[in-house]
Every structure is written in C-alpha cells, then in structure tokens.
Amino acid sequence: MAKLPVPFEQLTREFGPHLAYEPPGGWSGRGEPEKLVKTHCCFCGQGCGIQLKVRDNRVIGFEPWEEFPFNRGKLCPKGVKRYLQNNHPDRLLDPMKRVEGVGFVPITWDEAFETTAREIRRIQAEHGPNSVAVLSGVSLSNEKSYLMGKFARLGVKTAELDYNGRLCMVSAGAGNKKAFGVDRAAGAWTDIPLADVIMCAGTNVAECAPITTDYIWRSRDRGGKLIMIDPRVTPLARTCDLHLPVRPGTDSALFVAMLRILVEENLVDREFVENYTSGWADTEAAAMETSLVDAARITGVNLEDIVRAARMWGEAKSSFLLHARGIEQHTKGTENVLSCINLVLATGRIGRPGCGYGTITGQGNGQGGREHGHKCDQLPGNRDIENPEHRAYIAGVWGCDESEIPRKGHPAPVIMEMIHSGEIKALISICFNPLVSLPDSNFTREALSRLEHYTAIDFFLSETAQHADIVMAGSLHEEEEGTVTSGEARVNRIRAAVTPPGRAKCDTDIVLELGRRFGQGKYFDHFKTPEDIFNELRVASRFSTVSYYGMTYERLEKEHGIFWPCPDIGHPGHPSPVRRPQVPHRGREGALQSGAIPAKCGRTRRGVSNYPHHRPGGFSVSKRDSDKAHRRARRPMSRAVRGDPSGFGSGVRNQRQGLGSCGEPARIGNAPGESGDHDSPGYGLHPLSLGGKKIGQPPYDPRVRSDQRDAGVQKSHRPDPSSRSRRSRADYRRVSAKSRLPRENGRKIQELS
Ligand code: SF4
C-alpha cells in the first residue's frame, strides 16, 4: 500500500523540505569545537577534503583541510554548507510506519525490521524471489555499495537490484570500458594544469565541479587554451578561447567532424594509433564518410569554428579532455563518449604528462559506487554477473554456492516499469529518490502507489520515501566510517565525526540486521565494522581491473587517498592507469589498452527541430542530483551565490512569474539577459531536482538504459503547434490536456515566489 498516507502538503509541513535554519548555537554562538575531524565533502564526486568541527556530538561548522592535495583547503558553495545536514530539523530520528489518514508514526526498530522481513518473504512466497526489487544509490560509501550488492543477492535473494548511477554517468562508464578496458579517468587532475589545450564537453565545470575550475585556470595562467562545448553560455564559456554552442543531442556529429579534420590536416599521431590502439582504420574510415557541411548543419556550429577547434586540439603539444552528463545522458550517450575519446586517441594525448581524459563524476561516490556490485549486471570489482569465472570468484569470497548468486537483473528505469505493470510488488530502497530522478514523475508516482510493500532507508523523508510503508531512519557520511572514490579514482577515507541523531541508525547496521531477519546471517554476521566490509571488498576486487586489494584504512589516511588499481600491499596506486608503455594492450604487447570505436555522425533521438525552447537538465552551483539534501540548505547557500538567487538555475525569472514548466506555455531565455546571468537564447537549465514529465516515451540509451536529460527535449517544452511533425502535434495535444504542474513542482515554485 505505497500511497501517501495524508496529503502531500501535510507531509511537507511535517518533514520538509524546510529551507532555512541556523546551525546549533546559531551562526555566531556555536562555541569552540571539541574536535576537528578530517573527512571529505559528500556533495559531489570531487571528494574535497574538509575538517568538520564537532561539539556535543553535533557538527557545528568546518575548517579548511589545506594538506589534502586535491583541493588544498578550497571548497565550493555547496561544500561550505554540507555540514548543516547533520542537525537539520528535517532529519529523520525514528523508524516509522505509514498510518492511513495520520501520516508516519514512530515505531520500534524491531517492528520496522519484522514488518519488512515478514512482508518481503510473504510476497516472495506468493510471487517468486524477483517480485522484490532493491534500489540503491551512489552517494553511499564503497562499503555500503558493496554491502547492498551482497544483501540484495544473498539476503533478499533477488536479481532485481540497480542503482541511481543508471540515471547519471553509466554511459561514460560503458564508453570508458569499451575504449580503455577500465572505467575511470585516464589521467590524474594534476595533468590538467600542464595541458596546453583543455576541451570541456557538456560540462558546466564552474558550477558543478568548481574545484576543477582551479585546475583549468592554472593551465590558462600559463597560456593554455580552453574550448567549451555546450549549448549554453556557461560561466567558463563566457571567458573561454572558443565556445562551440552545439545543439543539444548532436555532440557526436561535432566530434566526428573534428576527427575528419584531424585526418585531413595530417594532425593524427600515426605512431601512436598504430602502436597503441586497435580498430583505428575503421574509425578513420567512418570519419571520412562524414560531410563537414552536414555536421555544421546538424550541430548548428559554424564550420569555421569546428575547423578552429580541430586545429587548436590537433596542433597542441599536450591536452586534456573533460566531459560530463551534457554528452552522456542521451539516447546515444555511449556513442558520444566514444566519439570524443577518439579525439584523444587520434592525437596520442594520453599516458604522458599534461595529457589525459576524464569524466567529471556527479554524485558523492559516483566513481566508487559503480565499481562494487550494486548494478543489475555487475559483481564486485566491476565484474560481469553473467561471466562464469567472475561468478565463481565472488561465490568463493562470499562463501556461497555459485548457483545462489542470482543472474542479471534489470536497470532501474525498467524496474520501475515492472513495478508499474505489477511484475514487481515490493521494494527496498536506500538513498535513491526515483520520484524526482526518473524522467517521468507521474509514471513513477503511479508505479509506487501499486507496490504491496515498500521500505525506504533514508535520512530525510524524500518524495519517494513518502510512499513507503516502513521508513528506516538512516545515516549521513559523517556518521559512519568508510571510503569513497573520487572522480579521478582516488580512494578517500571518510570518518565518523558524530553518531546518528535520535534513534536513527547507521545504514550499515540497518542493512546487516535486515540480512539477519531474512535468515541469512551467515553471510553478514562477520561484519562488525565498516572496515570488515572494506577488507572483504578488497579481496572481492582483487585480480579485477578495479583492484583495491593493496589499500588499508591506515594507508588511505596516511597517504591522503590512493588511486586504484592498487593490486598489492605496498603498491603506490596508479594516478593514471594508462601510462605508456607499461600497460598491456589487448592484441599488441607493450601498448596501451585503448581501442578506437567508430562513431556515427548523428543526433540523439527526438532531436531539436520540433521544439523552439530547450531546457537541458543539469545542476547549478547550489543544486545537484535529486537535491534531497542540497535543497534543504538552499536559502543560506543561495544568499552566498550571486546569479542563482532561487536555486532554479537559469530561466528563473519566468519560473517565478508562474509561466511554468512541464508542458505549460513557457518563455525561457528568448533574449539575452532575460532570464538569468548565463542564458543562451532559446536555452535554459532545468534543474534535475525538479523532476519531470514526459513528452512521448521516455528515451534511453539502449546500451546502458541511461535516460536522455541533457538534450532537454523531454521536459518543460512548449512544442510548436505549427510544426509539420505529426508526432509533435500529438505530443502537444497530450501535454496541453494535462498541463497542470505536478504537485511537487508547483509546491516548490510557490514556496519560492
Ligand atoms: S566541489 Fe564537490 S566535493 Fe568539493 S566542496 Fe564542492 S560539492 Fe564538495
């Protein structure tokens, strides 16, 4: 019965999001801290070091941690407010159950565990083990990610497990694995300041990964050039050397055209591609079939600028490529990623100082969270769940029979479809807010309301958790020991600064107890601390491409993090996994493990022509992810950040005038300066935290089932009724008929108006 027990407004009054509050003791009377705890910011995948000030078991502030090498004490506007979560008035302090007409009422932990175990087992007895799904999140630590994979497969015994990275950078991961055989940045951030040219594709670095901006500026200070590829004039695009305002969804056409120019102008590093790559001839042939005039027409970028970009990139001595969700969250996200990696391979700018490639990780453990086995097709160590050798190895680590490990399950969006269709009848979720994160909030809401049982583990009552039958009050990063892995694949140690407030429990303890209540204590009883889980994770990742085996908590603290792979005790770790010529290559001895994959010139499904306005989904300087946590710190944060006064990102003026989103007529960014500091005509940012409503079927990358956000065509558009496209007119009628705002969105807009 996963329906709201009382109206949404009542739940919001009681559980938030409440926007403003003061830290314990007020802004000025907090007193001296009893201790400073060195840990890491969890608000994005940069993993900045921070010292938390602790007094009376409460986090009361922070100090910079200047010795930590990645950020040297610097923090962004999100980071300086992250400590406010620990004492936030919306924090869940008790386990609760849903009571129709009353809301959520506190219960004992025993009742919460017993109800969950009883309902899950009842449903599985009636409908089979896979009638229960587990949804997990990549803001969890590595230990929790690993534990969730083991818990779902051996505790719940379901194949239907997936994670919210599916809605984030899974296309980047797939592209990395295809091109390099490993899923991580192929270079450390310390190479960025040494690069002569930096190209950023689909990434609003200054707002979404502000500390990386510093690395880029260090390159520019010594004369480095910056190419920005983005439909919007983002803050870095305002001052870059060359801005390519590519139409949403046409990125690969741009990259393939650039590759053709590199070939034609003899800017390809022949020695490199012949000795260190495979598949180059096919890639080059595909590029040469591409018409540059067509590419310019498709992308909307002047041909002269495409040529300038290719020459700037091709003639440089060193270069670094960064990309993010702007090219990844598309129906052809994997192909976009591969086509821009091809530019790196064409010029041999990898595996040497000042050269490299990286994808800017989003969520707090976006990198580590996709390595340890809570993806539907993955076992720990980024192993393949269908590979017999991989299954046998993990069965050995887990002490189970190989046949006990379920086979491959379904990606999160498909799991939601299976819930909607009634195939899946129960859900356990942790740190995943699909009602906001998935592309179609109405569909997800309907699906959740059809569940027979839903248990949510979370620290705030998210929009999704409002539909739960049982809510288990969980923990924050600073309330548990563990590790996270940053976007450059540096494994960092996070420290427990305080214990969870009230009767809230550590997530790890909750999941371990659930494992016992499901009668599978033999697989979980040996975990007494998160370090025990980490030690098993190390063994589980051993002999894989993602080996953590040589790392210990002690080493991670002493060495300020270690880059994986770290295959042996005493191994220093690899800041770059592809330093040539040491890394073996598939096929050629002594060469890099890198394969060029031909990419086609084309555009994302549901391209641009039928929609006069585009609102690519994304994050702003004060918001990211489903924003369950950040939005609760919005007001104090927003005061500090000029240019994002409401947290809505660009397009704010029209939103506040009530012109609306989600199908209502909207006037967004039609003239420069009309709707925010960094708009481009016809484009505005749609913060992903607003949720969305579909126009037509939600589109996905067929390779990885990641959704299409950053083409910005499935949300918040006013389709042109005069369009000749039949599909467009049908979409327009459908949208017009349901043009009221979803409740959550309307609520947020009212609160801010
Ligand atoms: S850049 Fe990311 S990790 Fe660093 S302070 Fe900002 S939100 Fe935190």
Coordinates of C-alpha atoms in Angstrom, one line a residue, residues 109-507:
W109 CA 13.2 -0.8 15.3
D110 CA 12.1 -4.4 16.0
E111 CA 8.7 -3.7 14.5
A112 CA 10.3 -2.0 11.5
F113 CA 12.6 -5.0 10.8
E114 CA 10.0 -7.6 11.5
T115 CA 7.3 -5.9 9.3
T116 CA 9.8 -5.6 6.4
A117 CA 11.1 -9.1 6.6
R118 CA 7.6 -10.6 7.0
E119 CA 6.1 -8.6 4.1
I120 CA 9.0 -9.3 1.8
R121 CA 9.0 -13.0 2.5
R122 CA 5.2 -13.2 2.1
I123 CA 5.3 -11.5 -1.3
Q124 CA 8.3 -13.7 -2.4
A125 CA 6.5 -16.8 -1.3
E126 CA 3.5 -15.9 -3.4
H127 CA 5.2 -14.4 -6.5
G128 CA 8.8 -15.6 -6.5
P129 CA 12.1 -14.1 -5.4
N130 CA 12.3 -11.5 -8.2
S131 CA 8.9 -9.9 -7.2
V132 CA 11.0 -7.8 -4.8
A133 CA 13.4 -5.1 -6.0
V134 CA 16.2 -3.3 -4.3
L135 CA 17.2 0.2 -5.4
S136 CA 20.5 1.7 -4.2
G137 CA 22.4 4.9 -4.6
V138 CA 25.9 6.1 -5.4
S139 CA 26.1 8.7 -2.7
L140 CA 26.7 5.6 -0.5
S141 CA 30.2 4.8 0.6
N142 CA 32.1 2.0 -1.1
E143 CA 31.4 -0.3 1.9
K144 CA 27.7 0.3 1.7
S145 CA 27.6 -0.1 -2.1
Y146 CA 29.4 -3.4 -1.7
L147 CA 27.1 -4.4 1.1
M148 CA 23.9 -3.6 -0.9
G149 CA 25.0 -5.8 -3.7
K150 CA 25.6 -8.7 -1.4
F151 CA 22.5 -8.0 0.6
A152 CA 20.2 -8.0 -2.4
R153 CA 21.6 -11.2 -3.9
L154 CA 22.2 -13.3 -0.8
G155 CA 19.9 -11.6 1.8
V156 CA 16.8 -10.7 -0.3
K157 CA 17.7 -13.3 -3.0
T158 CA 16.5 -11.1 -5.8
A159 CA 18.1 -10.4 -9.2
E160 CA 16.3 -7.1 -9.4
L161 CA 18.9 -4.7 -8.0
D162 CA 20.1 -1.5 -9.5
Y163 CA 21.5 1.9 -8.6
N164 CA 20.8 5.5 -9.4
G165 CA 24.1 5.9 -11.3
R166 CA 21.9 4.5 -14.1
L167 CA 20.5 8.0 -14.3
C168 CA 23.8 9.7 -14.2
M169 CA 27.1 8.6 -15.8
V170 CA 26.5 5.0 -16.8
S171 CA 27.1 5.9 -20.4
A172 CA 30.5 7.3 -19.5
G173 CA 31.3 4.1 -17.7
A174 CA 30.3 2.0 -20.7
G175 CA 32.4 4.2 -23.1
N176 CA 35.4 4.0 -20.8
K177 CA 35.3 0.3 -20.6
K178 CA 34.9 -0.1 -24.4
A179 CA 37.7 2.3 -25.1
F180 CA 40.2 1.6 -22.3
G181 CA 39.1 -1.7 -20.7
V182 CA 38.7 0.2 -17.4
D183 CA 36.1 2.5 -16.1
R184 CA 37.9 5.5 -14.7
A185 CA 39.6 8.8 -15.7
A186 CA 42.6 8.0 -17.8
G187 CA 44.7 10.7 -16.1
A188 CA 45.0 12.4 -12.8
W189 CA 43.8 16.0 -12.3
T190 CA 47.4 17.1 -11.8
D191 CA 47.8 16.7 -15.5
I192 CA 45.2 19.4 -16.2
P193 CA 47.4 22.5 -15.3
L194 CA 50.1 21.1 -17.6
A195 CA 47.9 20.8 -20.6
D196 CA 48.2 23.3 -23.5
V197 CA 44.6 22.8 -24.6
I198 CA 41.6 21.8 -22.4
M199 CA 38.4 20.8 -24.0
C200 CA 35.3 20.6 -21.9
A201 CA 32.3 18.9 -23.5
G202 CA 28.8 19.0 -21.9
T203 CA 30.1 20.1 -18.5
N204 CA 29.4 23.3 -16.6
V205 CA 32.6 22.9 -14.6
A206 CA 32.4 26.2 -12.8
E207 CA 29.1 25.5 -11.2
C208 CA 29.0 21.7 -11.0
A209 CA 32.7 20.9 -10.2
P210 CA 34.0 24.2 -9.0
I211 CA 37.3 22.9 -7.6
T212 CA 38.2 21.6 -11.1
T213 CA 37.9 25.2 -12.3
D214 CA 41.1 26.0 -10.4
Y215 CA 43.0 23.3 -12.2
I216 CA 41.8 24.7 -15.6
W217 CA 42.8 28.2 -14.6
R218 CA 46.2 27.1 -13.7
S219 CA 46.6 25.9 -17.3
R220 CA 45.3 29.1 -18.6
D221 CA 47.6 31.2 -16.4
R222 CA 50.5 29.6 -18.3
G223 CA 48.9 30.3 -21.7
G224 CA 46.7 27.2 -22.1
K225 CA 43.7 27.4 -24.3
L226 CA 40.1 26.4 -23.4
I227 CA 37.5 25.0 -25.7
M228 CA 33.9 24.8 -24.3
I229 CA 31.3 22.7 -26.0
D230 CA 27.9 23.5 -24.6
P231 CA 24.5 24.8 -25.9
R232 CA 24.5 27.3 -23.1
V233 CA 26.9 30.1 -22.3
T234 CA 28.0 28.7 -19.0
P235 CA 30.3 30.7 -16.7
L236 CA 33.5 29.2 -18.2
A237 CA 32.1 29.5 -21.7
R238 CA 32.0 33.3 -21.2
T239 CA 35.7 33.6 -21.0
C240 CA 37.0 30.6 -23.0
D241 CA 39.1 30.8 -26.1
L242 CA 36.5 29.0 -28.3
H243 CA 32.9 28.3 -27.4
L244 CA 31.1 25.8 -29.6
P245 CA 27.3 26.2 -28.9
V246 CA 26.4 22.7 -30.1
R247 CA 22.7 21.9 -30.5
P248 CA 21.5 19.5 -27.7
G249 CA 21.8 15.9 -28.9
T250 CA 24.3 16.5 -31.7
D251 CA 27.6 16.1 -30.0
S252 CA 28.9 13.1 -31.8
A253 CA 28.4 14.9 -35.1
L254 CA 30.7 17.5 -33.9
F255 CA 33.4 15.1 -32.6
V256 CA 33.3 13.0 -35.8
A257 CA 33.7 16.2 -37.9
M258 CA 36.7 17.2 -35.8
L259 CA 38.2 13.8 -36.3
R260 CA 37.9 14.1 -40.1
I261 CA 39.6 17.5 -40.0
L262 CA 42.4 16.0 -37.9
V263 CA 42.8 13.3 -40.5
E264 CA 42.7 15.7 -43.5
E265 CA 45.2 18.1 -42.0
N266 CA 47.6 15.4 -41.0
L267 CA 47.2 16.0 -37.3
V268 CA 46.8 12.4 -36.3
D269 CA 49.6 10.9 -34.3
R270 CA 50.3 7.9 -36.6
E271 CA 52.9 6.3 -34.5
F272 CA 50.5 6.3 -31.5
V273 CA 47.4 5.0 -33.3
E274 CA 49.4 2.2 -35.0
N275 CA 51.2 1.1 -31.9
Y276 CA 48.8 1.8 -29.1
T277 CA 45.3 1.4 -30.4
S278 CA 43.1 -1.1 -32.1
G279 CA 40.3 -0.5 -34.6
W280 CA 41.8 2.7 -35.9
A281 CA 41.3 2.1 -39.6
D282 CA 37.5 1.6 -39.2
T283 CA 37.3 4.7 -37.1
E284 CA 39.1 6.8 -39.6
A285 CA 37.1 5.5 -42.4
A286 CA 33.8 6.3 -40.6
A287 CA 35.0 9.8 -40.0
M288 CA 36.0 10.3 -43.6
E289 CA 32.5 9.4 -44.7
T290 CA 31.2 12.4 -42.7
S291 CA 30.3 15.6 -44.6
L292 CA 31.6 18.6 -42.7
V293 CA 28.8 20.7 -44.2
D294 CA 26.2 18.3 -42.8
A295 CA 28.0 18.2 -39.5
A296 CA 27.8 22.0 -39.3
R297 CA 24.1 22.0 -40.2
I298 CA 23.3 19.2 -37.7
T299 CA 25.2 20.8 -34.8
G300 CA 24.4 24.4 -35.5
V301 CA 28.1 25.3 -35.1
N302 CA 29.8 27.3 -37.8
L303 CA 32.1 25.2 -39.9
E304 CA 34.9 27.7 -39.4
D305 CA 34.6 27.2 -35.6
I306 CA 34.7 23.4 -36.0
V307 CA 37.9 23.7 -38.0
R308 CA 39.4 26.1 -35.5
A309 CA 38.6 23.7 -32.7
A310 CA 40.1 20.7 -34.5
R311 CA 43.3 22.7 -35.3
M312 CA 43.6 24.0 -31.8
W313 CA 43.3 20.5 -30.4
G314 CA 45.3 18.8 -33.1
E315 CA 48.3 21.2 -33.1
A316 CA 48.7 21.3 -29.3
K317 CA 51.6 19.6 -27.6
S318 CA 49.5 18.4 -24.7
S319 CA 45.8 18.4 -24.0
F320 CA 43.1 17.2 -21.5
L321 CA 39.5 16.3 -22.3
L322 CA 36.8 16.6 -19.7
H323 CA 33.2 15.7 -20.3
A324 CA 30.1 15.1 -18.2
R325 CA 26.4 14.5 -18.3
G326 CA 25.9 17.0 -21.1
I327 CA 27.1 14.5 -23.6
E328 CA 26.4 11.3 -21.6
Q329 CA 22.7 11.5 -20.7
H330 CA 21.4 10.8 -24.2
T331 CA 19.9 8.0 -26.1
K332 CA 23.3 7.8 -27.8
G333 CA 25.4 8.8 -24.7
T334 CA 27.8 5.9 -25.1
E335 CA 28.5 6.8 -28.7
N336 CA 29.0 10.5 -27.7
V337 CA 31.6 9.4 -25.2
L338 CA 33.4 7.1 -27.6
S339 CA 33.5 9.7 -30.3
C340 CA 35.2 12.3 -28.1
I341 CA 37.6 9.7 -26.7
N342 CA 38.6 9.1 -30.3
L343 CA 39.9 12.7 -30.5
V344 CA 42.2 11.9 -27.6
L345 CA 43.4 8.7 -29.2
A346 CA 43.9 10.3 -32.6
T347 CA 46.4 12.7 -31.1
G348 CA 48.0 10.3 -28.7
R349 CA 47.4 12.6 -25.8
I350 CA 47.2 10.1 -23.1
G351 CA 49.5 8.4 -20.8
R352 CA 52.0 11.2 -20.6
P353 CA 52.4 14.4 -18.5
G354 CA 49.9 17.1 -19.3
C355 CA 47.7 14.8 -21.3
G356 CA 44.6 12.8 -20.3
Y357 CA 41.0 12.3 -20.3
G358 CA 38.4 12.3 -17.5
T359 CA 34.7 12.3 -17.0
I360 CA 33.5 14.6 -14.2
T361 CA 31.7 12.5 -11.7
G362 CA 28.5 13.7 -10.3
Q363 CA 27.3 12.2 -7.1
G364 CA 29.4 11.9 -3.9
N365 CA 30.7 8.4 -4.7
G366 CA 29.8 8.4 -8.4
Q367 CA 33.1 6.6 -9.2
G368 CA 33.3 4.0 -6.4
G369 CA 29.5 3.5 -6.4
R370 CA 29.8 1.9 -9.9
E371 CA 32.6 -0.5 -9.0
H372 CA 31.4 -2.7 -6.2
G373 CA 28.5 -4.7 -7.4
H374 CA 25.1 -2.9 -6.8
K375 CA 24.4 -2.6 -10.5
C376 CA 22.0 -5.0 -12.1
D377 CA 24.6 -6.7 -14.3
Q378 CA 27.7 -6.4 -12.0
L379 CA 29.5 -8.2 -9.3
P380 CA 32.2 -6.5 -7.1
G381 CA 35.4 -5.5 -8.9
N382 CA 33.3 -4.3 -11.8
R383 CA 32.9 -8.0 -12.7
D384 CA 30.3 -9.3 -15.1
I385 CA 27.5 -11.2 -13.3
E386 CA 27.0 -13.5 -16.3
N387 CA 30.7 -14.4 -16.6
P388 CA 31.1 -18.0 -15.1
E389 CA 34.7 -17.2 -13.8
H390 CA 33.6 -14.0 -12.2
R391 CA 30.6 -15.7 -10.5
A392 CA 32.8 -18.4 -9.2
Y393 CA 35.4 -16.0 -7.8
I394 CA 32.8 -13.9 -6.0
A395 CA 31.0 -17.0 -4.7
G396 CA 34.3 -18.1 -3.2
V397 CA 34.7 -14.7 -1.5
W398 CA 31.1 -14.8 -0.2
G399 CA 31.3 -18.4 0.9
C400 CA 28.2 -19.4 -1.1
D401 CA 27.5 -21.7 -4.0
E402 CA 27.7 -20.0 -7.3
S403 CA 24.1 -21.0 -8.1
E404 CA 23.0 -18.9 -5.1
I405 CA 24.0 -15.7 -6.9
P406 CA 21.0 -14.5 -9.0
R407 CA 21.6 -13.8 -12.6
K408 CA 21.5 -10.4 -14.3
G409 CA 18.5 -8.2 -13.3
H410 CA 17.0 -5.1 -14.9
P411 CA 18.1 -1.4 -15.0
A412 CA 16.4 1.0 -12.6
P413 CA 14.0 2.5 -15.2
V414 CA 12.9 -1.0 -16.3
I415 CA 12.4 -2.0 -12.6
M416 CA 10.1 1.0 -12.3
E417 CA 8.2 -0.2 -15.4
M418 CA 8.0 -3.7 -13.8
I419 CA 6.6 -2.1 -10.6
H420 CA 4.1 -0.2 -12.7
S421 CA 3.0 -3.4 -14.5
G422 CA 2.7 -5.3 -11.3
E423 CA 5.5 -7.7 -12.0
I424 CA 7.5 -6.4 -9.1
K425 CA 5.4 -6.0 -5.9
A426 CA 7.8 -4.9 -3.2
L427 CA 10.7 -2.5 -2.9
I428 CA 13.5 -1.7 -0.6
S429 CA 15.4 1.5 -1.4
I430 CA 18.3 3.3 0.1
C431 CA 19.5 6.8 -0.9
F432 CA 17.6 6.8 -4.2
N433 CA 14.8 9.2 -4.9
P434 CA 13.3 8.0 -8.2
L435 CA 10.2 10.1 -8.0
V436 CA 12.5 13.0 -8.7
S437 CA 15.3 11.3 -10.5
L438 CA 13.5 9.3 -13.1
P439 CA 12.3 11.2 -16.2
D440 CA 8.6 10.9 -15.7
S441 CA 7.4 11.7 -12.2
N442 CA 3.8 11.0 -12.9
F443 CA 4.6 7.5 -14.1
T444 CA 6.9 6.8 -11.1
R445 CA 4.3 8.1 -8.7
E446 CA 1.7 5.8 -10.2
A447 CA 4.1 2.8 -10.1
L448 CA 5.0 3.4 -6.4
S449 CA 1.3 3.5 -5.5
R450 CA 0.9 0.0 -6.9
L451 CA 3.5 -1.6 -4.6
E452 CA 2.2 -4.0 -2.0
H453 CA 5.1 -3.2 0.3
Y454 CA 7.8 -0.5 0.3
T455 CA 10.6 0.0 2.9
A456 CA 12.8 3.1 2.5
I457 CA 16.1 3.7 4.3
D458 CA 16.9 7.4 4.3
F459 CA 17.9 10.3 6.4
F460 CA 15.3 12.8 5.1
L461 CA 11.8 11.8 4.0
S462 CA 12.3 12.2 0.3
E463 CA 9.4 12.4 -2.2
T464 CA 9.8 8.7 -2.9
A465 CA 10.1 7.7 0.8
Q466 CA 6.7 9.5 1.4
H467 CA 5.2 6.5 -0.4
A468 CA 6.8 4.0 1.9
D469 CA 5.1 1.6 4.4
I470 CA 8.1 1.5 6.6
V471 CA 10.7 4.3 6.8
M472 CA 14.0 3.4 8.5
A473 CA 16.0 6.5 9.7
G474 CA 19.5 6.1 8.3
S475 CA 22.8 7.9 8.4
L476 CA 24.9 10.6 6.7
H477 CA 28.5 10.3 5.5
E478 CA 29.8 11.9 8.7
E479 CA 28.0 9.4 10.9
E480 CA 29.8 6.3 9.6
E481 CA 33.4 5.2 8.9
G482 CA 34.1 4.3 5.3
T483 CA 35.7 5.2 2.0
V484 CA 34.6 6.9 -1.2
T485 CA 36.3 7.1 -4.6
S486 CA 36.6 10.5 -6.3
G487 CA 36.2 11.2 -10.0
E488 CA 39.9 10.8 -10.6
A489 CA 39.8 7.3 -9.0
R490 CA 41.4 8.4 -5.7
V491 CA 40.0 6.3 -2.8
N492 CA 39.5 8.5 0.2
R493 CA 38.9 7.7 3.8
I494 CA 35.7 9.2 5.3
R495 CA 35.4 9.5 9.1
A496 CA 32.6 9.2 11.5
A497 CA 32.5 12.6 13.2
V498 CA 29.3 12.0 15.2
T499 CA 26.8 9.3 15.8
P500 CA 23.3 9.4 14.1
P501 CA 20.8 11.6 16.0
G502 CA 17.8 10.4 17.9
R503 CA 17.0 6.7 17.2
A504 CA 18.4 6.9 13.7
K505 CA 20.9 4.1 12.9
C506 CA 23.9 3.7 10.7
D507 CA 22.9 2.5 7.3

